[in-house]
Phi, psi and omega in degrees: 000117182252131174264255197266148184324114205054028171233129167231152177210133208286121187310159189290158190278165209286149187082340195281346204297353158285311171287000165296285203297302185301323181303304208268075168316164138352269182299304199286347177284325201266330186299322199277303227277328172250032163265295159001282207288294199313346139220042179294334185302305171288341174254009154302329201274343179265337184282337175268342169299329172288308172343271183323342202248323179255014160266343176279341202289287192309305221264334186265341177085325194306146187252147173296170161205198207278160201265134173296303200313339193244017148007282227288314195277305188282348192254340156313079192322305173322342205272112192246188148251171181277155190327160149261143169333133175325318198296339194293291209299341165251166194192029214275307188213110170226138206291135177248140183071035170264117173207126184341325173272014127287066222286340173320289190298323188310290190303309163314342186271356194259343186265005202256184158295351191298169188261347148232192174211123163242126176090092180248133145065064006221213157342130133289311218298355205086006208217008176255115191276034146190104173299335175282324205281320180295333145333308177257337162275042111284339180299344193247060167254000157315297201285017175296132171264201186052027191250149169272164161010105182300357187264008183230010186258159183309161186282146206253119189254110227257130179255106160262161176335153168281146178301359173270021178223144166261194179236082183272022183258018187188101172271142168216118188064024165085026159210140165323157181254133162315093211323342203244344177259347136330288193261004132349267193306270144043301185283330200285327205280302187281343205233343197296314185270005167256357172302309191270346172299329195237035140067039164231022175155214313331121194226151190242157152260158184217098202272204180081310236287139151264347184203184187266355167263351186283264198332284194336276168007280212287309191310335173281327163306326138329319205240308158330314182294297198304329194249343158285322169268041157047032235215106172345148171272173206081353200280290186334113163250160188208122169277111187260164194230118169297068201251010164241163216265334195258346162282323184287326153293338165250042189286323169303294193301313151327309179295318195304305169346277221263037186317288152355334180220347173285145177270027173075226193205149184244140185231131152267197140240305210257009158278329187276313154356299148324303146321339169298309147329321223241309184255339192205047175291342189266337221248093186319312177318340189225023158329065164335120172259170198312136174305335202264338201233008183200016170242128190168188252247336194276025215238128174310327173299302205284336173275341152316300180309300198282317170307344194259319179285316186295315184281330167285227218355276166318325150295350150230043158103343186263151194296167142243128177262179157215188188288175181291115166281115176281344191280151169253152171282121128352126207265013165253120130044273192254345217270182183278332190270010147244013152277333130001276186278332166302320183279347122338281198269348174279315201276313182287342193278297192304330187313308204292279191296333156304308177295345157118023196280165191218014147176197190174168203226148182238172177242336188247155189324315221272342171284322173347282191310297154339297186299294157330315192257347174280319160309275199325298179296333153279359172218180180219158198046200245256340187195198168256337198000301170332336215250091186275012189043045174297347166297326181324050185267081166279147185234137171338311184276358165276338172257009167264354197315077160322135184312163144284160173110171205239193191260150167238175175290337169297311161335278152329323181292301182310310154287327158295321172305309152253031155244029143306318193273294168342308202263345179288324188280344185274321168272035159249355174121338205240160235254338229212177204177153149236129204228097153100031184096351193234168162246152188251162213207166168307339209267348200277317200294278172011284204270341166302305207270356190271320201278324202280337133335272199323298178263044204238322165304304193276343198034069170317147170266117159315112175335299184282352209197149178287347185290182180260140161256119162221169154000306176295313181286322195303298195321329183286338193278297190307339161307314173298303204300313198304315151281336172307314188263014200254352197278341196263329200294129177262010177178189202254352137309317187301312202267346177276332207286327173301316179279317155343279208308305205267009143278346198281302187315284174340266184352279176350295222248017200242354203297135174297330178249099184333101176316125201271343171210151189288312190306336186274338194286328178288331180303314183250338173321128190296311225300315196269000175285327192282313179308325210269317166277352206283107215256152189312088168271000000 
């Protein structure tokens, strides 16, 4: 299908093509084609920036810290972002890992109370292994019925891709398109002026970012947009999620980008766990011990990290968010293991609203309220904003501090499943999973395959056990998990798709060079583009 002059996009997938056609008009065809060209240059140029940045990291030895040149930005007292929109101002719970071709799970998050919904219309998360295809079977979920009003439904928080993912269903100028300005323009084109007419948006999530030059990017994509669709400036608001080690220095100068448009900043854990790796994966120093049993919120890095975030926000005007509660409630009731994980997830949330956080996000529905009422009773009105942290003194090294603690083999089993488990739900189409009570996600996958790199890199010795993790113990490992889970495969597609995923993990984690995001490696990678067609006899 050729649109506008250098642009082509790869025909509909099979049965869509009337939600094909309405979506990609004409005009909408010609907005992506001059948003795409007007900066595909500047995000070659942050994509190259990253580069450089982590070969001098390598090559220098050097640890990051907070930046001299831009000073000038953290010691100006004055400076605030502008107000965000009534619909903004409480942010107490908002729904995570959502997306429309789920559509059951959709329409209940749109009746619920929550105060928000993140990654709508369609996967965001970085995690579908076709964003196009869900793109175009997501367009007519306007038309649900029994959904209310949009100015009454939670607010809607639109994720597009991180800059390491393209569209490859949509050439411009002889190149793939960039994955987060595709689905960006995609949304802005179709929904930004009845979004901002009715005073629900557009508002964004903004995953990835790594520096204050990133933020720029996007606020200049803003004010482009806002000014080809004819749209105030400011309309825009964007929640940027603080998930790297080299953005948490530059959590100021980021909110300063995007003062104009920001919904403040968001803290995780195990995409930003990660980044440790990810950046100083070679470095015996910055060894990550097992997550499950010596990693949380309550960990100096990690508590730094949040804190740091809570007092920079709030201190120039901006919201703070926290992570995702991943566990699911049990579907009894009365029983002991859901008070358990309700009291469980109540202990880790309040630490969050104790530290000044001004919402956070669950996955499963039935938590909204518990949580809700977990606000009420420790705070009062619509946030903390009030709450500037003036105790807050972070130094570089609270936020490089590593945990203390070792690897054990439950550990090591548990990552390998999941992410074994991660790239098998990723070749059935799906971006998320559920595992051991919880959902598991790109960001679960991110840090299972990450440690199992590292210490495989390391040849760790187990806490629990005489072995070394090496080539040898993982391939044995990956082997067991593979009969344990081969008991569920219902056809011999099931059981191929599984032993696929778990050559893929062996790949991975065996790569000399740490691979920097799984997604972009499932996405572009030949062996899983070739695995992924190959068909079953």
């Amino acid at each position: 299908h050729i649109g506008p002059l250098g642009l082509e996009l790869f025909p509909p997938p099979q049965g869509l093509k009337a939600e094909y056609d309405t979506l990609f008009t004409k005009d909408c065809l010609l907005f992506l084609h001059q948003l795409i060209s007007t900066f595909d240059k500047e995000v070659d140029q942050v994509l190259r920036l990253r580069v450089s940045r982590k070969a001098h990291l390598d090559l220098s030895g050097d640890l990051p810290g907070f930046l001299e040149n831009t000073s000038h930005v953290r010691t100006d007292p004055d400076w605030r972002v502008l107000p965000v929109p009534p619909r903004l101002c409480r942010r107490h719970v908002d729904i995570g890992d959502l997306a429309p071709c789920d559509t059951q799970r959709f329409i209940k998050a749109l009746q619920s109370p929550a105060q928000g919904i993140q990654n709508i219309t369609p996967d965001f998360v970085d995690t579908h292994t076709s964003v196009f295809y869900t793109h175009v079977c997501s367009h007519p979920v306007s038309l649900l019925a029994d959904v209310p009003h949009i100015s009454e439904v939670p607010v809607l928080m639109l994720r597009p891709r991180a800059w390491n993912m393209v569209e490859p269903n949509m050439m411009v100028e002889g190149k793939q398109a960039p994955g987060p300005l595709f689905d960006f323009g995609l949304l802005m084109f179709h929904c930004g002026k009845t979004l901002f007419e009715e005073q629900s948006g557009p508002f964004f999530y903004l995953s990835k970012v790594e520096s204050f030059m990133e933020a720029r990017l996007w606020n200049n994509i803003f004010v482009w947009t806002q000014q080809k669709l004819d749209l105030p400036l400011g309309t825009i608001k964007a929640t940027v999620l603080i998930e790297n080690i080299l953005a948490a220095f530059e959590m100021e100068e980021i909110l300063y980008e995007l003062r104009d448009h920001s919904a403040g900043l968001n803290c995780g854990i195990w995409d930003y766990s990660a980044s440790f790796v990810n950046k100083f994966g070679h470095r015996e120093a910055f060894l990550l011990p097992d997550r499950s049993k010596y990693v949380n919120m309550e960990k100096r890095f990690l508590r730094s990290y949040m804190d740091l975030l809570v007092q920079t926000c709030h201190r120039r005007g901006a919201l703070a968010t926290g992570g995702m509660a991943a566990l699911l409630l049990p579907q009894d009731t009365y029983s002991t293991s859901y008070r358990t994980v309700l009291d469980t997830v109540t202990r880790l949330k309040l630490l969050e609203i104790q530290a000044g956080v001004d919402g956070f996000m669950v996955y499963d529905l039935r938590l909204i309220e518990p949580m809700q009422e977990l606000f009420r009773l420790h705070t009062e009105g619509d946030n903390q904003l009030q709450q500037l942290r003036h105790d807050v003194i972070v130094s570089p090294d609270d936020l490089l501090s590593m945990p203390s603690g070792g690897v054990t083999l439950s550990g090591l089993k548990h990552n390998i499943a999941v992410s074994v488990l991660f790239i098998n739900a990723w070749l059935s189409g799906k971006g998320h999973y559920f595992y051991r009570g919880q959902v598991e996600d790109s960001a679960t996958a991110e840090i299972s395959r990450s440690q199992v790199w590292q210490w495989i890199c390391h040849q760790t010795q187990l806490e629990d056990d005489s072995r070394l993790v090496n080539r040898t113990l993982v391939t044995e490992l990956i082997k067991e998990a593979l009969t344990e889970l081969s008991v569920f495969c219902q056809s011999a597609r099931e059981k191929w798709r599984l032993h696929t995923a778990a050559d893929m993990v062996l790949e991975v984690v065996l790569k000399r060079d740490f691979p920097e995001f799984i997604t972009t490696y499932l996405s572009q990678d030949h062996t899983f583009l070739s695995s992924h067609k190959l068909p079953v006899k």
